[in-house]
mmCIF file of C-alpha atoms in Angstrom:
data_model
loop_
_atom_site.group_PDB
_atom_site.id
_atom_site.type_symbol
_atom_site.label_atom_id
_atom_site.label_comp_id
_atom_site.label_asym_id
_atom_site.label_seq_id
_atom_site.Cartn_x
_atom_site.Cartn_y
_atom_site.Cartn_z
ATOM 1 C CA MET T 1 14.766 48.451 -144.120
ATOM 2 C CA LYS T 2 13.974 44.958 -142.998
ATOM 3 C CA THR T 3 13.822 46.089 -139.353
ATOM 4 C CA VAL T 4 11.367 48.839 -140.340
ATOM 5 C CA GLY T 5 9.220 46.249 -142.025
ATOM 6 C CA GLU T 6 9.206 44.042 -139.021
ATOM 7 C CA LYS T 7 8.226 46.936 -136.751
ATOM 8 C CA LEU T 8 5.396 47.909 -139.034
ATOM 9 C CA GLU T 9 4.291 44.280 -139.206
ATOM 10 C CA SER T 10 4.089 43.969 -135.411
ATOM 11 C CA TRP T 11 2.186 47.284 -135.214
ATOM 12 C CA ALA T 12 -0.284 46.052 -137.868
ATOM 13 C CA LEU T 13 -0.856 42.928 -135.859
ATOM 14 C CA ALA T 14 -1.386 44.962 -132.657
ATOM 15 C CA GLN T 15 -3.986 47.272 -134.193
ATOM 16 C CA LYS T 16 -7.639 46.684 -133.401
ATOM 17 C CA ASP T 17 -8.929 49.274 -135.911
ATOM 18 C CA PRO T 18 -8.925 47.695 -139.424
ATOM 19 C CA ARG T 19 -7.962 51.051 -140.953
ATOM 20 C CA GLU T 20 -4.876 51.281 -138.835
ATOM 21 C CA GLN T 21 -4.073 47.643 -139.672
ATOM 22 C CA ASP T 22 -4.404 48.521 -143.297
ATOM 23 C CA VAL T 23 -1.992 51.463 -143.062
ATOM 24 C CA PHE T 24 0.653 49.643 -141.150
ATOM 25 C CA GLY T 25 0.292 46.453 -143.095
ATOM 26 C CA ARG T 26 0.721 48.150 -146.471
ATOM 27 C CA SER T 27 3.746 50.033 -145.356
ATOM 28 C CA ALA T 28 5.350 46.853 -144.100
ATOM 29 C CA PHE T 29 4.985 45.241 -147.560
ATOM 30 C CA ASN T 30 6.465 48.322 -149.101
ATOM 31 C CA ARG T 31 9.493 48.261 -146.787
ATOM 32 C CA TYR T 32 10.130 44.553 -147.396
ATOM 33 C CA TYR T 33 10.106 45.142 -151.136
ATOM 34 C CA TYR T 34 12.578 48.049 -150.802
ATOM 35 C CA ALA T 35 14.872 45.958 -148.641
ATOM 36 C CA VAL T 36 15.110 43.551 -151.552
ATOM 37 C CA PHE T 37 15.370 46.270 -154.178
ATOM 38 C CA LEU T 38 18.248 48.002 -152.363
ATOM 39 C CA LEU T 39 20.165 44.776 -151.890
ATOM 40 C CA VAL T 40 19.948 44.017 -155.615
ATOM 41 C CA ARG T 41 20.896 47.603 -156.546
ATOM 42 C CA GLU T 42 23.901 47.533 -154.234
ATOM 43 C CA MET T 43 25.055 44.331 -155.941
ATOM 44 C CA LEU T 44 24.604 45.749 -159.399
ATOM 45 C CA VAL T 45 26.571 48.912 -158.620
ATOM 46 C CA GLU T 46 29.562 46.696 -157.689
ATOM 47 C CA PHE T 47 29.290 45.173 -161.100
ATOM 48 C CA GLU T 48 28.680 48.432 -162.967
ATOM 49 C CA PRO T 49 29.841 51.356 -160.860
ATOM 50 C CA ASP T 50 28.570 53.767 -163.572
ATOM 51 C CA ARG T 51 25.086 52.428 -163.480
ATOM 52 C CA ARG T 52 22.690 55.352 -163.299
ATOM 53 C CA LYS T 53 19.032 54.595 -162.856
ATOM 54 C CA THR T 54 17.720 51.207 -161.902
ATOM 55 C CA GLN T 55 14.190 50.705 -163.132
ATOM 56 C CA HIS T 56 12.043 48.490 -160.958
ATOM 57 C CA ALA T 57 10.198 46.900 -163.813
ATOM 58 C CA SER T 58 13.239 45.956 -165.929
ATOM 59 C CA LEU T 59 15.388 44.609 -163.116
ATOM 60 C CA PRO T 60 14.155 40.974 -163.183
ATOM 61 C CA GLU T 61 14.787 40.645 -166.917
ATOM 62 C CA TYR T 62 18.104 42.379 -166.677
ATOM 63 C CA LEU T 63 19.342 39.897 -164.092
ATOM 64 C CA LYS T 64 17.921 36.849 -165.788
ATOM 65 C CA ASP T 65 18.728 37.634 -169.426
ATOM 66 C CA THR T 66 21.063 40.529 -170.028
ATOM 67 C CA MET T 67 23.602 39.652 -167.327
ATOM 68 C CA ARG T 68 23.421 35.990 -168.064
ATOM 69 C CA THR T 69 24.260 36.622 -171.721
ATOM 70 C CA ARG T 70 27.262 38.680 -170.767
ATOM 71 C CA LEU T 71 28.482 35.977 -168.456
ATOM 72 C CA LYS T 72 28.039 33.276 -171.046
ATOM 73 C CA LYS T 73 29.931 35.287 -173.686
ATOM 74 C CA LYS T 74 32.879 35.912 -171.465
ATOM 75 C CA LEU T 75 33.062 32.337 -170.234
ATOM 76 C CA GLU T 76 32.828 30.982 -173.738
ATOM 77 C CA LYS T 77 35.696 33.193 -174.908
ATOM 78 C CA SER T 78 37.736 32.270 -171.865
ATOM 79 C CA ARG T 79 37.209 28.548 -172.486
ATOM 80 C CA LYS T 80 38.240 28.879 -176.105
ATOM 81 C CA MET T 81 41.436 30.571 -174.934
ATOM 82 C CA GLY T 82 42.183 27.666 -172.560
ATOM 83 C CA LEU T 83 41.672 29.670 -169.353
ATOM 84 C CA ILE T 84 38.852 27.525 -168.049
ATOM 85 C CA THR T 85 37.471 24.080 -168.758
ATOM 86 C CA HIS T 86 34.117 23.212 -170.209
ATOM 87 C CA GLY T 87 33.032 21.799 -166.893
ATOM 88 C CA TYR T 88 33.947 24.899 -164.994
ATOM 89 C CA GLU T 89 32.136 27.075 -167.544
ATOM 90 C CA SER T 90 28.894 25.051 -167.218
ATOM 91 C CA ARG T 91 29.091 25.013 -163.423
ATOM 92 C CA LEU T 92 29.424 28.745 -163.231
ATOM 93 C CA ILE T 93 26.581 29.390 -165.692
ATOM 94 C CA GLU T 94 24.359 26.907 -163.781
ATOM 95 C CA LYS T 95 25.152 28.596 -160.508
ATOM 96 C CA TYR T 96 24.380 31.983 -161.955
ATOM 97 C CA SER T 97 21.213 30.945 -163.777
ATOM 98 C CA ASP T 98 19.737 29.266 -160.699
ATOM 99 C CA SER T 99 20.309 32.262 -158.399
ATOM 100 C CA ALA T 100 19.363 34.868 -160.939
ATOM 101 C CA ALA T 101 16.133 33.098 -161.890
ATOM 102 C CA ASN T 102 15.097 32.804 -158.248
ATOM 103 C CA LEU T 103 16.071 36.423 -157.525
ATOM 104 C CA SER T 104 14.189 37.584 -160.598
ATOM 105 C CA GLU T 105 11.015 35.780 -159.515
ATOM 106 C CA LEU T 106 11.331 37.165 -156.036
ATOM 107 C CA LEU T 107 11.618 40.756 -157.357
ATOM 108 C CA LYS T 108 8.559 40.340 -159.494
ATOM 109 C CA LEU T 109 6.535 38.861 -156.615
ATOM 110 C CA ALA T 110 7.647 41.536 -154.137
ATOM 111 C CA ASN T 111 7.102 44.301 -156.663
ATOM 112 C CA ASP T 112 3.595 43.079 -157.244
ATOM 113 C CA ALA T 113 2.870 43.307 -153.522
ATOM 114 C CA ARG T 114 4.402 46.734 -153.337
ATOM 115 C CA LYS T 115 2.365 48.064 -156.240
ATOM 116 C CA THR T 116 -0.810 46.794 -154.672
ATOM 117 C CA ALA T 117 0.153 48.300 -151.297
ATOM 118 C CA ASP T 118 1.096 51.679 -152.754
ATOM 119 C CA TYR T 119 -1.233 52.187 -155.713
ATOM 120 C CA GLU T 120 -4.349 50.095 -155.167
ATOM 121 C CA PRO T 121 -6.017 51.317 -151.927
ATOM 122 C CA GLU T 122 -9.181 49.518 -152.934
ATOM 123 C CA VAL T 123 -7.439 46.223 -152.161
ATOM 124 C CA TYR T 124 -7.523 45.992 -148.413
ATOM 125 C CA ILE T 125 -5.231 44.317 -145.935
ATOM 126 C CA ALA T 126 -6.931 41.228 -144.538
ATOM 127 C CA LYS T 127 -6.186 39.760 -141.139
ATOM 128 C CA SER T 128 -7.016 36.201 -140.240
ATOM 129 C CA GLY T 129 -5.669 35.263 -136.797
ATOM 130 C CA ASN T 130 -2.074 36.281 -136.924
ATOM 131 C CA VAL T 131 -1.809 36.189 -140.677
ATOM 132 C CA ILE T 132 -1.942 39.489 -142.499
ATOM 133 C CA SER T 133 -2.329 39.390 -146.262
ATOM 134 C CA LEU T 134 -2.801 41.725 -149.162
ATOM 135 C CA GLY T 135 -4.332 40.096 -152.209
ATOM 136 C CA GLN T 136 -2.218 36.994 -152.967
ATOM 137 C CA HIS T 137 0.566 38.020 -150.603
ATOM 138 C CA LYS T 138 1.126 37.104 -146.980
ATOM 139 C CA LEU T 139 3.090 39.436 -144.788
ATOM 140 C CA GLY T 140 4.763 36.446 -143.065
ATOM 141 C CA SER T 141 6.257 35.441 -146.418
ATOM 142 C CA ALA T 142 7.250 38.988 -147.216
ATOM 143 C CA LYS T 143 9.363 38.947 -144.089
ATOM 144 C CA THR T 144 11.535 36.239 -145.651
ATOM 145 C CA TRP T 145 12.180 38.250 -148.842
ATOM 146 C CA PRO T 146 15.253 40.176 -147.744
ATOM 147 C CA GLY T 147 16.988 37.048 -146.364
ATOM 148 C CA ARG T 148 16.318 35.170 -149.599
ATOM 149 C CA ALA T 149 17.458 38.069 -151.747
ATOM 150 C CA SER T 150 20.625 38.305 -149.736
ATOM 151 C CA ALA T 151 21.452 34.640 -150.323
ATOM 152 C CA TYR T 152 20.915 34.941 -154.082
ATOM 153 C CA CYS T 153 22.916 38.148 -154.309
ATOM 154 C CA LYS T 154 25.870 36.631 -152.447
ATOM 155 C CA THR T 155 25.915 33.680 -154.861
ATOM 156 C CA ILE T 156 25.668 35.967 -157.905
ATOM 157 C CA ARG T 157 28.570 38.036 -156.533
ATOM 158 C CA SER T 158 30.720 34.971 -156.128
ATOM 159 C CA VAL T 159 30.061 33.953 -159.730
ATOM 160 C CA TRP T 160 31.142 37.430 -160.851
ATOM 161 C CA ARG T 161 34.309 37.143 -158.838
ATOM 162 C CA ASP T 162 35.145 33.710 -160.244
ATOM 163 C CA ALA T 163 34.345 34.987 -163.701
ATOM 164 C CA GLY T 164 36.763 37.917 -163.210
ATOM 165 C CA PHE T 165 34.107 40.594 -163.544
ATOM 166 C CA VAL T 166 34.732 42.151 -160.124
ATOM 167 C CA MET L 1 -15.079 44.025 -162.803
ATOM 168 C CA CYS L 2 -16.718 42.823 -166.073
ATOM 169 C CA LYS L 3 -13.309 42.545 -167.665
ATOM 170 C CA LEU L 4 -11.923 40.404 -164.873
ATOM 171 C CA LYS L 5 -14.864 38.040 -165.072
ATOM 172 C CA GLU L 6 -14.318 37.742 -168.835
ATOM 173 C CA ILE L 7 -10.672 36.892 -168.396
ATOM 174 C CA GLU L 8 -11.383 34.386 -165.617
ATOM 175 C CA GLU L 9 -13.975 32.676 -167.812
ATOM 176 C CA TYR L 10 -11.526 32.597 -170.710
ATOM 177 C CA ILE L 11 -8.949 30.911 -168.525
ATOM 178 C CA GLU L 12 -11.487 28.383 -167.217
ATOM 179 C CA ARG L 13 -12.740 27.532 -170.695
ATOM 180 C CA ALA L 14 -9.194 26.994 -171.891
ATOM 181 C CA ARG L 15 -8.717 24.553 -168.961
ATOM 182 C CA LEU L 16 -5.705 26.330 -167.654
ATOM 183 C CA GLY L 17 -6.071 24.884 -164.209
ATOM 184 C CA PHE L 18 -2.527 25.782 -163.227
ATOM 185 C CA VAL L 19 -3.431 29.468 -162.929
ATOM 186 C CA GLU L 20 -3.926 30.020 -159.210
ATOM 187 C CA ALA L 21 -5.435 33.465 -159.448
ATOM 188 C CA VAL L 22 -6.020 36.385 -161.783
ATOM 189 C CA ARG L 23 -6.063 40.043 -160.922
ATOM 190 C CA LEU L 24 -6.442 43.316 -162.789
ATOM 191 C CA ARG L 25 -4.057 46.043 -162.026
ATOM 192 C CA LYS L 26 -6.364 48.745 -163.297
ATOM 193 C CA TYR L 27 -4.100 51.770 -162.921
ATOM 194 C CA GLU L 28 -1.616 50.117 -165.241
ATOM 195 C CA ASP L 29 -4.019 48.230 -167.542
ATOM 196 C CA THR L 30 -2.261 45.007 -166.662
ATOM 197 C CA ILE L 31 -3.580 41.504 -166.098
ATOM 198 C CA VAL L 32 -1.634 39.729 -163.339
ATOM 199 C CA LEU L 33 -1.550 35.927 -163.448
ATOM 200 C CA TYR L 34 -0.396 34.006 -160.361
ATOM 201 C CA ILE L 35 1.022 30.586 -161.209
ATOM 202 C CA PRO L 36 2.539 28.259 -158.615
ATOM 203 C CA LYS L 37 6.194 27.640 -159.353
ATOM 204 C CA GLY L 38 5.669 23.987 -158.604
ATOM 205 C CA LYS L 39 3.438 23.666 -161.628
ATOM 206 C CA VAL L 40 6.006 24.952 -164.157
ATOM 207 C CA GLY L 41 8.025 22.223 -165.761
ATOM 208 C CA ALA L 42 10.001 21.561 -168.964
ATOM 209 C CA SER L 43 6.933 20.446 -170.836
ATOM 210 C CA VAL L 44 3.162 20.493 -170.524
ATOM 211 C CA THR L 45 1.649 17.572 -168.645
ATOM 212 C CA ALA L 46 -1.639 17.046 -166.720
ATOM 213 C CA GLY L 47 -2.116 19.974 -164.412
ATOM 214 C CA ASN L 48 1.342 21.386 -165.223
ATOM 215 C CA THR L 49 2.484 23.972 -167.572
ATOM 216 C CA SER L 50 5.732 24.972 -169.251
ATOM 217 C CA GLU L 51 7.487 28.332 -169.733
ATOM 218 C CA ARG L 52 6.604 28.172 -173.409
ATOM 219 C CA GLN L 53 2.884 27.620 -172.703
ATOM 220 C CA ILE L 54 2.947 30.500 -170.225
ATOM 221 C CA GLU L 55 4.483 32.753 -172.833
ATOM 222 C CA VAL L 56 1.759 31.724 -175.384
ATOM 223 C CA LEU L 57 -0.934 32.404 -172.828
ATOM 224 C CA ARG L 58 0.571 35.797 -172.093
ATOM 225 C CA ARG L 59 0.509 36.773 -175.732
ATOM 226 C CA GLU L 60 -3.014 35.474 -176.317
ATOM 227 C CA LEU L 61 -4.440 37.376 -173.353
ATOM 228 C CA ALA L 62 -2.594 40.537 -174.320
ATOM 229 C CA GLU L 63 -3.990 40.366 -177.847
ATOM 230 C CA ARG L 64 -7.496 39.416 -176.875
ATOM 231 C CA PHE L 65 -8.018 41.926 -174.044
ATOM 232 C CA SER L 66 -5.530 44.617 -175.102
ATOM 233 C CA TYR L 67 -3.910 44.652 -171.651
ATOM 234 C CA ASP L 68 -0.345 44.013 -170.626
ATOM 235 C CA VAL L 69 0.088 40.637 -168.968
ATOM 236 C CA GLU L 70 2.390 39.939 -166.087
ATOM 237 C CA VAL L 71 3.065 36.461 -164.792
ATOM 238 C CA ILE L 72 4.003 36.009 -161.144
ATOM 239 C CA LEU L 73 5.404 32.672 -159.999
ATOM 240 C CA THR L 74 4.350 31.922 -156.432
ATOM 241 C CA ARG L 75 5.835 29.743 -153.818
ATOM 242 C CA SER L 76 3.615 27.336 -151.849
ATOM 243 C CA ASP L 77 3.249 27.464 -148.117
ATOM 244 C CA GLU L 78 4.207 23.812 -148.064
ATOM 245 C CA ASP L 79 7.541 24.486 -149.700
ATOM 246 C CA ALA L 80 8.236 27.305 -147.247
ATOM 247 C CA GLU L 81 7.402 25.012 -144.323
ATOM 248 C CA LEU L 82 9.608 22.185 -145.650
ATOM 249 C CA GLU L 83 12.488 24.611 -146.008
ATOM 250 C CA ALA L 84 12.006 25.859 -142.451
ATOM 251 C CA GLY L 85 11.930 22.257 -141.231
ATOM 252 C CA PHE L 86 15.096 21.285 -143.037
ATOM 253 C CA PHE L 87 16.804 24.330 -141.549
ATOM 254 C CA ARG L 88 15.771 23.441 -138.010
ATOM 255 C CA ILE L 89 16.778 19.835 -138.307
ATOM 256 C CA LEU L 90 20.206 20.732 -139.803
ATOM 257 C CA ASN L 91 20.787 23.178 -136.968
ATOM 258 C CA ARG L 92 19.969 20.557 -134.386
ATOM 259 C CA ARG L 93 22.525 18.245 -135.999
ATOM 260 C CA PHE L 94 25.165 20.863 -136.415
ATOM 261 C CA ASN L 95 24.810 22.858 -133.256
ATOM 262 C CA ASN L 96 23.027 25.903 -134.698
ATOM 263 C CA ARG L 97 25.938 26.661 -136.970
ATOM 264 C CA LEU L 98 23.836 27.345 -140.036
ATOM 265 C CA GLU L 99 22.915 30.972 -140.400
ATOM 266 C CA SER L 100 20.467 30.466 -143.198
ATOM 267 C CA LEU L 101 19.107 27.993 -145.673
ATOM 268 C CA GLN L 102 17.143 28.796 -148.809
ATOM 269 C CA SER L 103 15.620 26.130 -150.986
ATOM 270 C CA SER L 104 14.079 26.134 -154.410
ATOM 271 C CA PHE L 105 11.736 23.313 -155.296
ATOM 272 C CA SER L 106 11.446 22.383 -158.929
ATOM 273 C CA VAL L 107 8.553 20.492 -160.473
ATOM 274 C CA ASP L 108 10.637 17.346 -161.091
ATOM 275 C CA GLY L 109 11.381 16.998 -157.375
ATOM 276 C CA PHE L 110 14.877 18.377 -157.335
ATOM 277 C CA VAL L 111 15.766 20.861 -154.577
ATOM 278 C CA ASN L 112 18.561 23.407 -154.936
ATOM 279 C CA SER L 113 19.899 24.892 -151.717
ATOM 280 C CA TRP L 114 21.765 28.021 -150.607
ATOM 281 C CA ILE L 115 23.501 27.529 -147.327
ATOM 282 C CA GLU L 116 25.164 30.237 -145.241
ATOM 283 C CA ALA L 117 27.424 28.782 -142.505
ATOM 284 C CA PRO L 118 30.712 30.602 -142.183
ATOM 285 C CA SER L 119 31.796 28.534 -139.183
ATOM 286 C CA ILE L 120 31.472 25.289 -141.090
ATOM 287 C CA SER L 121 34.746 24.309 -142.702
ATOM 288 C CA HIS L 122 35.148 23.013 -146.236
ATOM 289 C CA LYS L 123 35.743 19.533 -144.863
ATOM 290 C CA GLU L 124 32.557 19.556 -142.832
ATOM 291 C CA ARG L 125 30.420 20.639 -145.752
ATOM 292 C CA GLY L 126 30.292 17.109 -146.985
ATOM 293 C CA ASP L 127 28.663 16.026 -143.719
ATOM 294 C CA VAL L 128 26.051 18.778 -143.933
ATOM 295 C CA GLU L 129 25.237 17.838 -147.507
ATOM 296 C CA ASP L 130 24.869 14.173 -146.569
ATOM 297 C CA VAL L 131 22.357 15.009 -143.824
ATOM 298 C CA LEU L 132 20.467 17.332 -146.147
ATOM 299 C CA SER L 133 20.426 14.704 -148.828
ATOM 300 C CA ASP L 134 18.893 12.185 -146.374
ATOM 301 C CA LEU L 135 16.291 14.709 -145.282
ATOM 302 C CA LEU L 136 15.294 15.439 -148.842
ATOM 303 C CA CYS L 137 15.091 11.681 -149.517
ATOM 304 C CA SER L 138 12.765 11.208 -146.582
ATOM 305 C CA ALA L 139 10.567 13.874 -148.106
ATOM 306 C CA SER L 140 10.599 12.063 -151.466
ATOM 307 C CA LEU L 141 12.721 14.826 -152.902
ATOM 308 C CA LYS L 142 16.126 14.811 -154.620
ATOM 309 C CA MET L 143 19.094 16.942 -153.855
ATOM 310 C CA GLY L 144 20.071 19.289 -156.662
ATOM 311 C CA GLU L 145 22.803 21.944 -156.396
ATOM 312 C CA VAL L 146 24.118 23.164 -153.078
ATOM 313 C CA HIS L 147 25.540 26.691 -153.075
ATOM 314 C CA TRP L 148 27.640 27.571 -150.072
ATOM 315 C CA LEU L 149 27.490 31.302 -149.467
ATOM 316 C CA GLY L 150 29.800 33.981 -148.430
ATOM 317 C CA GLU L 151 32.998 32.214 -149.208
ATOM 318 C CA PHE L 152 35.685 33.395 -151.422
ATOM 319 C CA GLY L 153 37.002 29.907 -151.874
ATOM 320 C CA GLU L 154 40.610 29.278 -150.887
ATOM 321 C CA LEU L 155 42.069 29.819 -154.359
ATOM 322 C CA PRO L 156 41.194 32.342 -157.100
ATOM 323 C CA SER L 157 40.008 31.199 -160.518
ATOM 324 C CA ALA L 158 42.206 31.791 -163.608
ATOM 325 C CA LEU L 159 39.853 34.601 -164.554
ATOM 326 C CA ALA L 160 40.182 36.271 -161.129
ATOM 327 C CA ILE L 161 43.949 36.110 -161.510
ATOM 328 C CA VAL L 162 43.820 37.579 -164.981
ATOM 329 C CA ARG L 163 41.735 40.429 -163.709
ATOM 330 C CA ALA L 164 44.145 41.121 -160.882
ATOM 331 C CA ILE L 165 47.036 41.160 -163.341
ATOM 332 C CA LYS L 166 45.223 43.576 -165.576
ATOM 333 C CA ILE L 167 44.875 46.060 -162.700
ATOM 334 C CA MET L 168 48.399 45.676 -161.357
ATOM 335 C CA GLN L 169 50.452 44.969 -164.495
ATOM 336 C CA PRO L 170 53.267 44.568 -164.879
ATOM 337 C CA VAL L 171 53.396 42.717 -161.615
ATOM 338 C CA ALA L 172 55.815 40.401 -159.905
ATOM 339 C CA VAL L 173 54.613 37.152 -158.384
ATOM 340 C CA LYS L 174 55.217 38.313 -154.865
ATOM 341 C CA GLU L 175 53.147 41.491 -155.229
ATOM 342 C CA LEU L 176 50.419 39.649 -157.056
ATOM 343 C CA ALA L 177 50.266 37.002 -154.330
ATOM 344 C CA VAL L 178 49.860 39.675 -151.674
ATOM 345 C CA GLY L 179 47.069 41.309 -153.609
ATOM 346 C CA LEU L 180 45.180 38.066 -154.152
ATOM 347 C CA ARG L 181 45.638 36.875 -150.571
ATOM 348 C CA ARG L 182 43.428 39.709 -149.307
ATOM 349 C CA SER L 183 40.550 37.756 -150.745
ATOM 350 C CA TYR L 184 41.772 34.236 -151.240
ATOM 351 C CA GLY L 185 43.497 32.909 -148.147
ATOM 352 C CA GLY L 186 45.102 29.899 -149.785
ATOM 353 C CA VAL L 187 47.347 31.746 -152.217
ATOM 354 C CA SER L 188 51.039 30.967 -151.738
ATOM 355 C CA GLU L 189 53.792 32.283 -153.946
ATOM 356 C CA GLN L 190 54.667 28.735 -155.023
ATOM 357 C CA TRP L 191 51.095 27.931 -156.047
ATOM 358 C CA LEU L 192 50.791 31.229 -157.859
ATOM 359 C CA SER L 193 54.141 30.743 -159.659
ATOM 360 C CA ARG L 194 53.043 27.334 -160.894
ATOM 361 C CA THR L 195 49.690 28.582 -161.995
ATOM 362 C CA LEU L 196 51.100 31.569 -163.804
ATOM 363 C CA ASP L 197 53.577 29.320 -165.537
ATOM 364 C CA LYS L 198 50.738 27.199 -166.922
ATOM 365 C CA LEU L 199 48.877 30.267 -168.045
ATOM 366 C CA ARG L 200 52.036 31.627 -169.677
ATOM 367 C CA LYS L 201 52.471 28.390 -171.634
ATOM 368 C CA LYS L 202 48.906 28.814 -172.902
ATOM 369 C CA GLY L 203 49.722 32.294 -174.046
ATOM 370 C CA VAL L 204 47.132 33.994 -171.845
ATOM 371 C CA VAL L 205 49.628 35.880 -169.732
ATOM 372 C CA CYS L 206 53.075 37.073 -170.622
ATOM 373 C CA TRP L 207 56.206 37.739 -168.597
ATOM 374 C CA GLN L 208 58.412 40.731 -169.046
ATOM 375 C CA ALA L 209 61.970 40.683 -167.684
ATOM 376 C CA LYS L 210 61.332 44.236 -166.483
ATOM 377 C CA GLY L 211 58.306 44.232 -164.155
ATOM 378 C CA GLY L 212 56.891 40.769 -164.252
ATOM 379 C CA TYR L 213 53.535 39.494 -165.506
ATOM 380 C CA ALA L 214 51.280 41.266 -167.889
ATOM 381 C CA LEU L 215 48.437 40.517 -170.301
ATOM 382 C CA PRO L 216 48.849 40.106 -174.085
ATOM 383 C CA ALA L 217 46.309 41.817 -176.372
ATOM 384 C CA LYS L 218 44.148 38.722 -176.862
ATOM 385 C CA THR L 219 43.564 38.318 -173.127
ATOM 386 C CA LEU L 220 42.568 41.918 -172.805
ATOM 387 C CA THR L 221 39.589 41.129 -174.982
ATOM 388 C CA ILE L 222 37.992 39.162 -172.166
ATOM 389 C CA THR L 223 38.842 41.496 -169.273
ATOM 390 C CA PRO L 224 36.187 44.007 -168.452
ATOM 391 C CA ALA L 225 36.938 47.460 -169.819
ATOM 392 C CA GLY L 226 36.213 49.047 -166.462
ATOM 393 C CA ALA L 227 38.516 46.940 -164.313
ATOM 394 C CA GLN L 228 39.369 49.648 -161.918
ATOM 395 C CA ARG L 229 41.894 50.332 -159.275
ATOM 396 C CA SER L 230 38.922 51.060 -157.034
ATOM 397 C CA SER L 231 38.673 47.465 -155.911
ATOM 398 C CA SER L 232 39.587 47.674 -152.267
ATOM 399 C CA ASP L 233 41.758 44.590 -152.044
ATOM 400 C CA ILE L 234 43.766 45.765 -154.950
ATOM 401 C CA GLU L 235 44.135 49.206 -153.424
ATOM 402 C CA ARG L 236 45.609 47.729 -150.308
ATOM 403 C CA ALA L 237 47.963 45.577 -152.331
ATOM 404 C CA LEU L 238 49.165 48.579 -154.230
ATOM 405 C CA ALA L 239 49.620 50.520 -151.045
ATOM 406 C CA LEU L 240 51.734 47.701 -149.624
ATOM 407 C CA GLY L 241 53.900 47.217 -152.604
ATOM 408 C CA ARG L 242 54.747 50.765 -153.570
ATOM 409 C CA ARG L 243 56.734 50.890 -156.749
ATOM 410 C CA LYS L 244 60.110 52.624 -156.707
ATOM 411 C CA TRP L 245 60.048 54.441 -160.035
#
C-alpha cells in the first residue's frame, strides 16, 4: 500500500496538467491512509481474532480508551495477586498510553486527509515547488504515516505480549 | 461559506489563538478544528490550551452551530525536521544501524522516542540513548521515554508465562521452557524453575504431581478467555513435545 502511495506521489509530481496532479495526488493520500488502517487492523486482529468489522471513525477512541481500560484492569488485578510490581504496572501502562495516543492522533489526521481526498472534490490538490498538499495536509508528511504507525503498532504489540494478552 | 465565516469569527472573538485552522466538512455536517499538538498541555497558559479546554470548545461549537466537531492534532514541520535530523546524526554515530526513529514532542519540552535497531544489542542501547540525550539537550529539549522496537526481550514477563501455562497445562518445566524459548531467547530451565517456584509460593500457579504446572481458579480470572492454541510459537512447542496419552 505504501509503495502504491509513493508511486502515485511521484506521478502527481511529474504531471503538468493540474487535473492529473489532482487525481494522482488524492489517490496517494488515500493509499497512505489505508496503509495505516491496514497495519492497525492487522494488529487488532491478533488481539481479538474474532473481531468482525473495524469502523474507521471509532478506531482512534477504541485504541486510546477501550483497550487502555482493559489493559489497566488486567494489570491492576495482576498486581493485587502479586504477579507484577507497581512499578512494572505503571511502566507498561505508560508505554501503552504513549503509543496508543500517538497512533490514535495519526489515524484521525490521516483519516481527515483521506475523507477530503475521497469525498470533497471541491478541495483541490495544490502544488508549490515539490510540495503537494491537500487542505491542511502535505503529501510529504503523509509518506511518513505508515512508518510511524508501524512503530506504534510494534510497541503496542509488545505491551500486549508482556501483559499476557497475546 | 457563511457558516464557516461565522465559526471563524466566533473562534477569533473567543481569543482561541491556538486553533491553527478551521474547516467545514459539508457532506458530514462536521466542523474540523486543527490544533498544533505542541500547543496542548496539562493546563491553559498564554497561547496554549489543554485537553479539557478543547473538549469544552468542542461542545460549545457543537451546541451553537448544531454541527459535529472533530479536533485534529497536527504536527509541526519543525518537529518533523528535528526528528529527521536526530535520526541522521544517530546513524552517523552508529554506522547506519538504526532502521527508524519516531519522536513525539510534548509541550513541556519532553521528547519520547521509538527506536528500531535490531542489530544494536541491549548493552549498546545505553550508548545510543546517551547520544540521543545529548542531542535533545543541545536542542533545549529533554529526553522522555525511549521505546526500543521489535524486541521480545530476553525473558518473558510473569503474565506471559501464566498465559503459556494456561494454553499448555498441565505442563512440565522442560516443555514450557521449549515453548517460551521460541519467543524469548534467554529462557533456561533453571531460570524458569526458579521463577515458577516463586509464582507457586504466591499461589498464582500450582503444581500437580501428574503433569506439572497448572493455573488455579483465581489466576484464570486474569487470563484472557480466548487464549488459544492458535498462537504459532505454542503450536510448535506442542508439536515438539507430543504427549504420550
